[in-house]
Coordinates of C-alpha atoms and ligand atoms in Angstrom, one line a residue:
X1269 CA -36.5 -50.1 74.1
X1270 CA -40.3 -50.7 72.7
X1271 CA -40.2 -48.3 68.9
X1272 CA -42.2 -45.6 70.3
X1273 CA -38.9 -44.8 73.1
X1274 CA -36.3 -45.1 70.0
X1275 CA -38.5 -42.9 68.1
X1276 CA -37.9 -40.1 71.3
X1277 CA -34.6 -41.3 72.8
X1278 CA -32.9 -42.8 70.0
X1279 CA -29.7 -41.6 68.3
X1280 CA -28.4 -38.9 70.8
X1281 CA -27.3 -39.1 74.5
X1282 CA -25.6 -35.9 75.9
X1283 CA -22.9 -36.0 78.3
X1284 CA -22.7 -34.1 81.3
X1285 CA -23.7 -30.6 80.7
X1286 CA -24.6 -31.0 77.2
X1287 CA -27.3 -29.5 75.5
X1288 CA -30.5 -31.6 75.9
X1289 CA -31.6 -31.3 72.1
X1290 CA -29.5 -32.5 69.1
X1291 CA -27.4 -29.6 68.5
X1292 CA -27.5 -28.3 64.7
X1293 CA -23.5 -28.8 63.9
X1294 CA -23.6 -26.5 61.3
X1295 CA -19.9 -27.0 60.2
X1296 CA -18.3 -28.7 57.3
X1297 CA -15.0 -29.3 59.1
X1298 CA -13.6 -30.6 62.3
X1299 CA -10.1 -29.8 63.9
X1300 CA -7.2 -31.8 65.0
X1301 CA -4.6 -31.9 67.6
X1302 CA -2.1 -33.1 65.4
X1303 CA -2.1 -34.2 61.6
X1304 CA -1.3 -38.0 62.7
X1305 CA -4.6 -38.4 63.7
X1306 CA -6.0 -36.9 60.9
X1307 CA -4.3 -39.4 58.4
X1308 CA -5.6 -42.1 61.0
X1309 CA -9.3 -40.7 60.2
X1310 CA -8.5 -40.9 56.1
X1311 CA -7.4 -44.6 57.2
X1312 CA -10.5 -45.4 58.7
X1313 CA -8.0 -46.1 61.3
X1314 CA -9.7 -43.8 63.9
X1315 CA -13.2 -43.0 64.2
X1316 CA -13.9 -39.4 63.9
X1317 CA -15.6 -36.7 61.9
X1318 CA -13.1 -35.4 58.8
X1319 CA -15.6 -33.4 56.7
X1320 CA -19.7 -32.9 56.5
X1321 CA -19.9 -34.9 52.7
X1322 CA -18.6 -38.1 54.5
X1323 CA -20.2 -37.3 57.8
X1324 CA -21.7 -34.8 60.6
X1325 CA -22.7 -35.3 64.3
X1326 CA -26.2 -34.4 63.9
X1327 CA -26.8 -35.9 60.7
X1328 CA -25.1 -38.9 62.4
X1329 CA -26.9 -39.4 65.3
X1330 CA -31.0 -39.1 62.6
X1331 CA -28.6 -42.0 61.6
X1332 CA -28.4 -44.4 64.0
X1333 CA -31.8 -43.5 65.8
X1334 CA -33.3 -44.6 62.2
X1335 CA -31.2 -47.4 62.2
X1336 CA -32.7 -48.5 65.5
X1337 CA -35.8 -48.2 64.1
X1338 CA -35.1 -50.4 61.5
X1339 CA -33.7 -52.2 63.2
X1340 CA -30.4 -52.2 61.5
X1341 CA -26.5 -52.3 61.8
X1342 CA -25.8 -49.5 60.2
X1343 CA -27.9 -46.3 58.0
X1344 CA -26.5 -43.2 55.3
X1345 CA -28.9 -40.5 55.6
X1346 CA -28.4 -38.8 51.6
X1347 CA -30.4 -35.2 50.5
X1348 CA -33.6 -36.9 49.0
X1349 CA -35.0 -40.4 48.8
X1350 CA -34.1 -40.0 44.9
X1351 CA -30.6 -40.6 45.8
X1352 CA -31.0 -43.1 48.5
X1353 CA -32.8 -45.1 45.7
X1354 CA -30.2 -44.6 43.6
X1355 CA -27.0 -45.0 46.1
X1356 CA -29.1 -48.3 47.9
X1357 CA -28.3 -50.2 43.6
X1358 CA -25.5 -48.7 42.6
X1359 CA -23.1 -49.6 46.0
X1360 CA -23.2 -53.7 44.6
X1361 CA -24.2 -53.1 41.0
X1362 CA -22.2 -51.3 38.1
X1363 CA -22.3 -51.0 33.9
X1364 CA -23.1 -54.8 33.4
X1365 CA -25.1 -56.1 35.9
X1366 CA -29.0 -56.7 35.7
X1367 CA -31.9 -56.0 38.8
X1368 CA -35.4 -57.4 39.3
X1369 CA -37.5 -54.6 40.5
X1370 CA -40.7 -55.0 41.2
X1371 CA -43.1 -52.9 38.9
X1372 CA -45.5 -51.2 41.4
X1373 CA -42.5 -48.1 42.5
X1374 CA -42.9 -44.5 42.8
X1375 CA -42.5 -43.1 39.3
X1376 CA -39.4 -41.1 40.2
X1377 CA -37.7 -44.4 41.2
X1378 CA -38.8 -45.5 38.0
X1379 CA -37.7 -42.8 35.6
X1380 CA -34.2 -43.6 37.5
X1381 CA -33.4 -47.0 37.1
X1382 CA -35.4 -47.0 34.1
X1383 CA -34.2 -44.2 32.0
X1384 CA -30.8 -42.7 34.0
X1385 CA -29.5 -46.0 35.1
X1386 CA -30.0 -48.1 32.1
X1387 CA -28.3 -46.0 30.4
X1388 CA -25.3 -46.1 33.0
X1389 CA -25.3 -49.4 31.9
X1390 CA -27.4 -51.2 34.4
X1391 CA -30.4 -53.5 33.3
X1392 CA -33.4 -54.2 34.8
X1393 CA -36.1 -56.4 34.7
X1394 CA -39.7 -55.6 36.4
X1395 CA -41.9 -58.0 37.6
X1396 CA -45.8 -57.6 38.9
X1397 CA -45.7 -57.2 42.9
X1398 CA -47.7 -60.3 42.9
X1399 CA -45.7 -62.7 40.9
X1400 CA -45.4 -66.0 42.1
X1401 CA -41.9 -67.5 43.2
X1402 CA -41.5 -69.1 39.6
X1403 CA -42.9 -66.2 38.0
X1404 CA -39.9 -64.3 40.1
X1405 CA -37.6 -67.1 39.2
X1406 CA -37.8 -66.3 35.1
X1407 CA -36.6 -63.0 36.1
X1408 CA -33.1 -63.7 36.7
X1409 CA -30.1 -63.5 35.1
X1410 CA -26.5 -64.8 36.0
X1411 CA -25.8 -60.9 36.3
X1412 CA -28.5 -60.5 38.7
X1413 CA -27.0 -58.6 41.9
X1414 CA -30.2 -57.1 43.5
X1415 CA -33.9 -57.4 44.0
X1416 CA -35.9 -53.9 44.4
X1417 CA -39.2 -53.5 45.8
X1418 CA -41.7 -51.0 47.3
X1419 CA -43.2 -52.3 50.9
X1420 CA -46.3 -50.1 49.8
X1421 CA -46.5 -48.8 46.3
X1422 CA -46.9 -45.0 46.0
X1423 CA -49.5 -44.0 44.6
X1424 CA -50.8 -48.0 43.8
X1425 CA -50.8 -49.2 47.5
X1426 CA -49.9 -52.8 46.1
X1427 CA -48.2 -54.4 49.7
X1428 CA -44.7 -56.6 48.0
X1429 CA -44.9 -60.4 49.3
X1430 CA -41.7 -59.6 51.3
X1431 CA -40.9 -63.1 52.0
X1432 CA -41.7 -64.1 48.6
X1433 CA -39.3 -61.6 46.9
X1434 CA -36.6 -62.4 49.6
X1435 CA -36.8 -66.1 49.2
X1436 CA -36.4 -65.9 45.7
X1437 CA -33.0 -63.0 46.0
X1438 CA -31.8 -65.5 48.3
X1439 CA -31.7 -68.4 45.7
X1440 CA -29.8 -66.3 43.7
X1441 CA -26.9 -65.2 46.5
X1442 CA -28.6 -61.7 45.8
X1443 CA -29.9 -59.0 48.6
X1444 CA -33.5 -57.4 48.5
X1445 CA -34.0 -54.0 48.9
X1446 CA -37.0 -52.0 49.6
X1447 CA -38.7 -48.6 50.2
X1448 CA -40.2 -48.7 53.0
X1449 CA -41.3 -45.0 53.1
X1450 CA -45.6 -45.0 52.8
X1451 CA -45.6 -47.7 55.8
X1452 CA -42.5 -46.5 57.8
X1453 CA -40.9 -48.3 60.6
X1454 CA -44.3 -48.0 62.6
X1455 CA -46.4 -50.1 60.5
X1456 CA -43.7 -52.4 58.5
X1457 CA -40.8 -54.4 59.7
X1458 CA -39.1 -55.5 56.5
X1459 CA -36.0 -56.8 58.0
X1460 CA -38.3 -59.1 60.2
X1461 CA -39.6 -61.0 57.0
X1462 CA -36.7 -60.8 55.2
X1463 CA -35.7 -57.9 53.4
X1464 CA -31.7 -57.4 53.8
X1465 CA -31.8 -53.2 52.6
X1466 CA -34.3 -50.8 53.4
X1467 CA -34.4 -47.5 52.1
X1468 CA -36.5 -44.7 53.0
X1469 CA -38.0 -40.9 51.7
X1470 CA -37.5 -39.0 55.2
X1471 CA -39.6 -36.1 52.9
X1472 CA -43.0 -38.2 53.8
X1473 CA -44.3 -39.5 57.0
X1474 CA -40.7 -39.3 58.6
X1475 CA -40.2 -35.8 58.4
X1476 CA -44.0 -35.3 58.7
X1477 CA -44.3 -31.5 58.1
X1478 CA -43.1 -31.1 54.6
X1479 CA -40.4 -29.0 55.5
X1480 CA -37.1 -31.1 54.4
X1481 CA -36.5 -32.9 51.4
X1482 CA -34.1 -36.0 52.9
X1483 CA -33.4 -40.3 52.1
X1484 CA -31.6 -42.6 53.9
X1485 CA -30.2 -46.6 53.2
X1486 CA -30.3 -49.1 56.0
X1487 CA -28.7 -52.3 56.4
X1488 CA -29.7 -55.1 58.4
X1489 CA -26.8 -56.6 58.9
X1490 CA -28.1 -59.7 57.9
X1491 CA -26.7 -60.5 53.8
X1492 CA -23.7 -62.4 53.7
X1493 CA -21.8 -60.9 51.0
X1494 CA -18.8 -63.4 51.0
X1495 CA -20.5 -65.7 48.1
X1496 CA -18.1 -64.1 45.8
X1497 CA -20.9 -62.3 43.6
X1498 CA -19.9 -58.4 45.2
X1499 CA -16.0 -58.3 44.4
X1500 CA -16.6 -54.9 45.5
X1501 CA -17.1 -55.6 49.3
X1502 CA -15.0 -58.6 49.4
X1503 CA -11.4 -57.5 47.6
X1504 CA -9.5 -54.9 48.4
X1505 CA -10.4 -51.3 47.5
X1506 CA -7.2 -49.8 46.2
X1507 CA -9.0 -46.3 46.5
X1508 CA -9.2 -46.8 50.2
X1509 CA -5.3 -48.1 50.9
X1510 CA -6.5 -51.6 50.2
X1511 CA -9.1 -52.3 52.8
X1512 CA -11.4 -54.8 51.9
X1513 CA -14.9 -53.9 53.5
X1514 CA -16.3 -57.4 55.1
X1515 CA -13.1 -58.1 56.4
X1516 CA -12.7 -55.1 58.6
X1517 CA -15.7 -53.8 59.3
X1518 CA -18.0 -57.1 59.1
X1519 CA -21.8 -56.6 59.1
X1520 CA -21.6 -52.8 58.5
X1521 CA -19.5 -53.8 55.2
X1522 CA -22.2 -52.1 52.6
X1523 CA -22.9 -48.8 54.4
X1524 CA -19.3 -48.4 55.1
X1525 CA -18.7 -48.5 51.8
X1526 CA -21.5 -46.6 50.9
X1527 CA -20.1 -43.7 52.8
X1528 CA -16.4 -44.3 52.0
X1529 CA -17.4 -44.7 48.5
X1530 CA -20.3 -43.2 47.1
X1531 CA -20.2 -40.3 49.4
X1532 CA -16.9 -39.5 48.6
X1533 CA -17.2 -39.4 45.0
X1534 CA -20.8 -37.9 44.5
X1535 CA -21.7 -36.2 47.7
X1536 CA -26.0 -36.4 47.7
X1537 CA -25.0 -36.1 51.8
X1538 CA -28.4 -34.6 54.0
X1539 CA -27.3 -31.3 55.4
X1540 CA -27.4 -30.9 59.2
X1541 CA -29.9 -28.4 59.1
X1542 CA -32.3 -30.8 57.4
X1543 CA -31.3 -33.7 59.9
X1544 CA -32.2 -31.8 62.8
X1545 CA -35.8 -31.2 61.1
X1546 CA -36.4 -34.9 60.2
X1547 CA -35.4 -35.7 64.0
X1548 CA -37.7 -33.5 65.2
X1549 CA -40.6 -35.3 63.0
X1550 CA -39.2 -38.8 64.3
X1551 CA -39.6 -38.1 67.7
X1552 CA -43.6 -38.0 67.0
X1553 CA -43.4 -40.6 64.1
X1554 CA -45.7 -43.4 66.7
X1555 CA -47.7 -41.0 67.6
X1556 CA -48.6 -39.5 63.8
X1557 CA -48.4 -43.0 62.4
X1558 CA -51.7 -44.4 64.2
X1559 CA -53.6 -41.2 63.7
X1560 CA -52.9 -41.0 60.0
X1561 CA -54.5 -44.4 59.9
X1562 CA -57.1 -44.0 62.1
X1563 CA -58.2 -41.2 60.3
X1564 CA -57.6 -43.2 56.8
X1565 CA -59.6 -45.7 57.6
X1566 CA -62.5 -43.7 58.3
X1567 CA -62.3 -41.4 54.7
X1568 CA -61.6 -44.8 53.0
X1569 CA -65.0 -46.6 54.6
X1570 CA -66.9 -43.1 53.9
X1571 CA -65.6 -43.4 50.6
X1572 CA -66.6 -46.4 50.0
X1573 CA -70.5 -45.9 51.1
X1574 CA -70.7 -43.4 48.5
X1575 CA -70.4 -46.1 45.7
X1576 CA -73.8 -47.0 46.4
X1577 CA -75.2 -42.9 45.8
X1578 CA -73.3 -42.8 42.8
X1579 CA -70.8 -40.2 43.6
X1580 CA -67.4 -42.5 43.9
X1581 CA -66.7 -45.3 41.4
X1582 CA -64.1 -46.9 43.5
X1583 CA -61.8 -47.1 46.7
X1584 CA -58.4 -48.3 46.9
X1585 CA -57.1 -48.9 51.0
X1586 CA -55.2 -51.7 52.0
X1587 CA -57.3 -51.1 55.1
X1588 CA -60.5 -52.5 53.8
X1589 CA -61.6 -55.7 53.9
X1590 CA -62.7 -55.7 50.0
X1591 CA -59.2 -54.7 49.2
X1592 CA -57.3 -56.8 47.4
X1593 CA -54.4 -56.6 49.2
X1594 CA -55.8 -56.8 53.2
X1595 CA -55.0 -60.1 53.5
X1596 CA -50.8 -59.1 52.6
X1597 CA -51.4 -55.9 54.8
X1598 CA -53.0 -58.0 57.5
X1599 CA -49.5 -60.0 57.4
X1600 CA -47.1 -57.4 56.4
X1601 CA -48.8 -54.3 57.9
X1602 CA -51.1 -55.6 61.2
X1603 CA -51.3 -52.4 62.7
X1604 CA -52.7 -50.7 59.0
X1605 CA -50.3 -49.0 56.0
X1606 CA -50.7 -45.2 56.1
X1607 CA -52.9 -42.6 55.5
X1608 CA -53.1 -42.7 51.9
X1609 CA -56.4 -43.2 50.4
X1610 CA -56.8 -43.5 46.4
X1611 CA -60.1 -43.3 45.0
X1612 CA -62.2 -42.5 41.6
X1613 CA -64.9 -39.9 41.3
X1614 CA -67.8 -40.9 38.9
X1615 CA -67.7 -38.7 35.9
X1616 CA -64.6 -39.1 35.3
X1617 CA -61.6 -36.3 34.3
X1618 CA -64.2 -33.6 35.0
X1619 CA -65.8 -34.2 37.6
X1620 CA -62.6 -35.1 39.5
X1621 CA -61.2 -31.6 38.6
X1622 CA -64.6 -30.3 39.9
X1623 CA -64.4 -32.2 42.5
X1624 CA -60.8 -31.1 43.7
X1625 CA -61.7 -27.3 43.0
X1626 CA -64.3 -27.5 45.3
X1627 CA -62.4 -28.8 48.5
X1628 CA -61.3 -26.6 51.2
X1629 CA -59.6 -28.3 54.2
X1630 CA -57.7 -30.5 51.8
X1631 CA -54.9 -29.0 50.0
X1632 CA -53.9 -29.5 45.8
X1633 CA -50.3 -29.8 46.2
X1634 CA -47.6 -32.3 44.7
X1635 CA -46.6 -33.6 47.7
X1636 CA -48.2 -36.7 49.7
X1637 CA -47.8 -37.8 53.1
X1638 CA -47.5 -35.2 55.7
X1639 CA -49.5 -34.1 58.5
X1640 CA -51.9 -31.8 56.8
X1641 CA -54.5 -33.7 54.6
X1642 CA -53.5 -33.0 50.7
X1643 CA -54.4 -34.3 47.3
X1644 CA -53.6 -34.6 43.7
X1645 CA -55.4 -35.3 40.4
X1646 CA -52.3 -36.9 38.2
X1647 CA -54.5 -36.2 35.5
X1648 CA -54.7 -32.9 35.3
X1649 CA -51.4 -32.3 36.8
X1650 CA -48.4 -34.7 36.9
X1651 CA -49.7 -36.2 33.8
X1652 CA -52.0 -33.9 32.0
X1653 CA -50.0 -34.4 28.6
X1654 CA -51.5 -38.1 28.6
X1655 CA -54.4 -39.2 27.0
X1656 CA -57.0 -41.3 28.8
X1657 CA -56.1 -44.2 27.0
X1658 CA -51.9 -43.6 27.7
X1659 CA -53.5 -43.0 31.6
X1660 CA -55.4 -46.2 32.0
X1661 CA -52.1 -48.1 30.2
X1662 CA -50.1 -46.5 33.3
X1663 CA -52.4 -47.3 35.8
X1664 CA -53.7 -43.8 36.6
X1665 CA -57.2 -44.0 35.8
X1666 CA -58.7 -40.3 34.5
X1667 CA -60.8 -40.0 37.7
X1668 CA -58.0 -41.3 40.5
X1669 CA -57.6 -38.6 43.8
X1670 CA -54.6 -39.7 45.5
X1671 CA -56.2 -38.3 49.0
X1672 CA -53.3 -37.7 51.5
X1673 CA -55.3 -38.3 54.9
X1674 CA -53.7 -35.9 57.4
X1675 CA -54.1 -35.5 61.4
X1676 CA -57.3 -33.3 61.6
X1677 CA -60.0 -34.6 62.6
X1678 CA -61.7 -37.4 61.1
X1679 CA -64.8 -35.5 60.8
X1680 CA -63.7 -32.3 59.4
X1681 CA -61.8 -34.4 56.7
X1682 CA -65.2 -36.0 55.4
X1683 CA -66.8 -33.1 56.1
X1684 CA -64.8 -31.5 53.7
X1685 CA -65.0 -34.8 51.1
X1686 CA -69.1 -34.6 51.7
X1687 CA -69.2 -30.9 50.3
X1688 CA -67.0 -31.5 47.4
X1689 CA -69.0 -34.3 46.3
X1690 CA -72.2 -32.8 46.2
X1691 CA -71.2 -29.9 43.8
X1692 CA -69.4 -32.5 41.6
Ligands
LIG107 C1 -41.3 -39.5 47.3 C2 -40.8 -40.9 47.2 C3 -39.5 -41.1 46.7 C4 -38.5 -40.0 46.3 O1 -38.2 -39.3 47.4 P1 -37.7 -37.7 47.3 O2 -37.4 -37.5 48.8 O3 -38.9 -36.9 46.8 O4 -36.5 -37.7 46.5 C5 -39.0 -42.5 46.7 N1 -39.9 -43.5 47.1 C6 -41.1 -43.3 47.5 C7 -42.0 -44.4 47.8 C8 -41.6 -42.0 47.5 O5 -42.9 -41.8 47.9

């Protein structure tokens, strides 16, 4: 099946009779015929559903239909993208060992590794998004058991040199991982250039509406884990009756023990109710995906002929040809990145709050990526304690928008821009 079928057809087949949509299994447990086959389920033995932390039809079957789109073995859905971020590092690395993350992440991601995970006793090292493979290679340590990366930097846009960054975890008998939520499935293939992990936010483009908070951890399939570097994959697990994860379940080694494991002991599972809503937003992912560009592409090229009347002082899209990054989003990205749009209006702070006051199709809200065109001034919101000085050292310039293009029309969206402008 071509992605735009998975994205309908994916993940769910009823039988005879059966109802045609996912059903909602809202249930945390399952019943047995006898309790042999329920200690064959706690075995692993049997395949089955034993209780909704581990696993649940629906959420299992957003699962695999992700999966497929991926293009993976194997995927954990979790109950934010937070806690796929967080499960996706801590299934190979514990107190001790040391990450190379690439520096251009969403700041929640960073605030976790950076702050909660270091001091779990995890290290990390970040690196620019453009570093060069021996720039990469100073990075490592002989405690290194992951590389981290964001396909497409929220808010930055910076597009990771996947092949670069998986080249260089490669050397090192090490796995790269990425979020690959701003481009989705649609509009990036990590797997296809390397990467050996993806993991998602469902809450943007995937879900689509804004309605469910949800993350999910895919696996290609592809990382051989047998270099003995991940002890915890390739010995026995005494927690689990002494199964040793690559040897009996092979390629689907790190999300079975993802589940097994980290499910099990912490429980960020996505609720059924939630999985059912993201599916319904998958099944119009293709069809979302193109317009969200389309429509970006236009704002970021109107955008951009307003540097010459004075009113914007810059434009970042990986879209246009000025960009710094089209050529990696040519390669990466063919088909465009998403319909984020970050730009600066001149004046500064104030005329950037002005200018966000003044819109009224496009909505001030916190979140990004969604189908109803939104926006944000981080400073004089998410980071309105900072100083202008402290902003520029963060990369958030005074003036930045983040402008989350949405699936109006084109027209109406500038229209909207044009009229903002003008009063600023
Ligand atoms: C929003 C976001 C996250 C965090 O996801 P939540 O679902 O809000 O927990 C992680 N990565 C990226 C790129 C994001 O945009």
């Amino acid at each position: 099946m071509r992605i735009e079928t998975k994205c309908v057809q994916s993940g769910y087949s009823p039988k005879n009779g059966e109802a045609r949509v996912l059903p909602i299994y809202q249930s945390t447990t399952y019943k047995y015929d006898s309790s042999e086959f329920m200690g064959d389920l706690f075995d692993l033995k049997a395949d089955g559903f034993f209780y909704t932390r581990l696993a649940n039809p629906t959420v299992d079957a957003v699962e695999k239909k992700i999966a497929d789109l991926e293009g993976g073995v194997a995927a954990v859905m979790t109950s934010s993208g937070q806690a796929a971020s967080m499960y996706s590092v801590l299934n190979i690395c514990h107190s001790g060992d040391h990450v190379v993350c690439s520096s251009a992440i969403y700041g929640g991601t960073y605030n976790l590794f950076n702050k909660t995970m270091r001091e779990m006793g995890i290290d990390f090292t970040f690196v620019s998004p453009n570093s060069t493979a021996d720039e990469l290679e100073a990075a490592f340590k002989t405690n290194t058991r992951c590389v981290f990366g964001e396909t497409l930097s929220n808010p930055a846009l910076d597009v990771l040199d996947i092949e670069v960054f998986a080249n260089a975890a490669h050397k090192h008998g090490v796995p790269l991982i990425v979020d690959n939520t701003f481009p989705t499935p649609i509009n990036c293939n990590p797997f296809k250039f390397g990467a050996d992990i993806v993991t998602h936010s469902t809450t943007k483009y995937m879900d689509g509406h804004a309605c469910a908070l949800g993350g999910v951890v895919i696996d290609s399939g592809n990382f051989d884990w047998n270099n003995g570097l991940f002890p915890g994959l390739t010995t026995p697990d005494e927690t689990y009756h002494g199964i040793t994860y690559t040897e009996k379940f092979g390629k689907a080694a790190y999300i079975v023990k993802m589940r097994t494991h980290l499910m099990r002991d912490i429980g960020a599972m996505q609720g059924p109710q939630n999985a059912f809503l993201l599916n319904l937003g998958l099944e119009t992912l293709h069809l979302r995906m193109a317009r969200h560009v389309e429509n970006a592409q236009k704002v970021a090229e109107y955008l951009e002929s307003q540097i010459a009347t004075g009113k914007v002082s810059w434009v970042n899209y990986p879209g246009l040809k000025s960009n710094k990054n089209y050529e990696l989003c040519q390669k990466y990205m063919p088909n465009g990145s998403c319909g984020v749009v970050s730009f600066g209006v001149a004046g500064g702070r104030e005329a950037a709050t002005k200018f966000m006051d003044s819109l009224k199709l496009a909505a001030v809200v916190t979140h990004v990526a969604d189908a109803r065109t939104c926006c944000l001034h981080p400073a004089s919101t998410t980071h309105r304690q900072l100083t202008d000085k402290q902003l520029e050292d963060c990369g958030v310039s005074p003036d930045l928008v983040r402008f989350s293009v949405g699936i109006e029309n084109a027209d109406d969206i500038i229209d909207d821009i044009k009229q903002a402008l003008e009063k600023c």
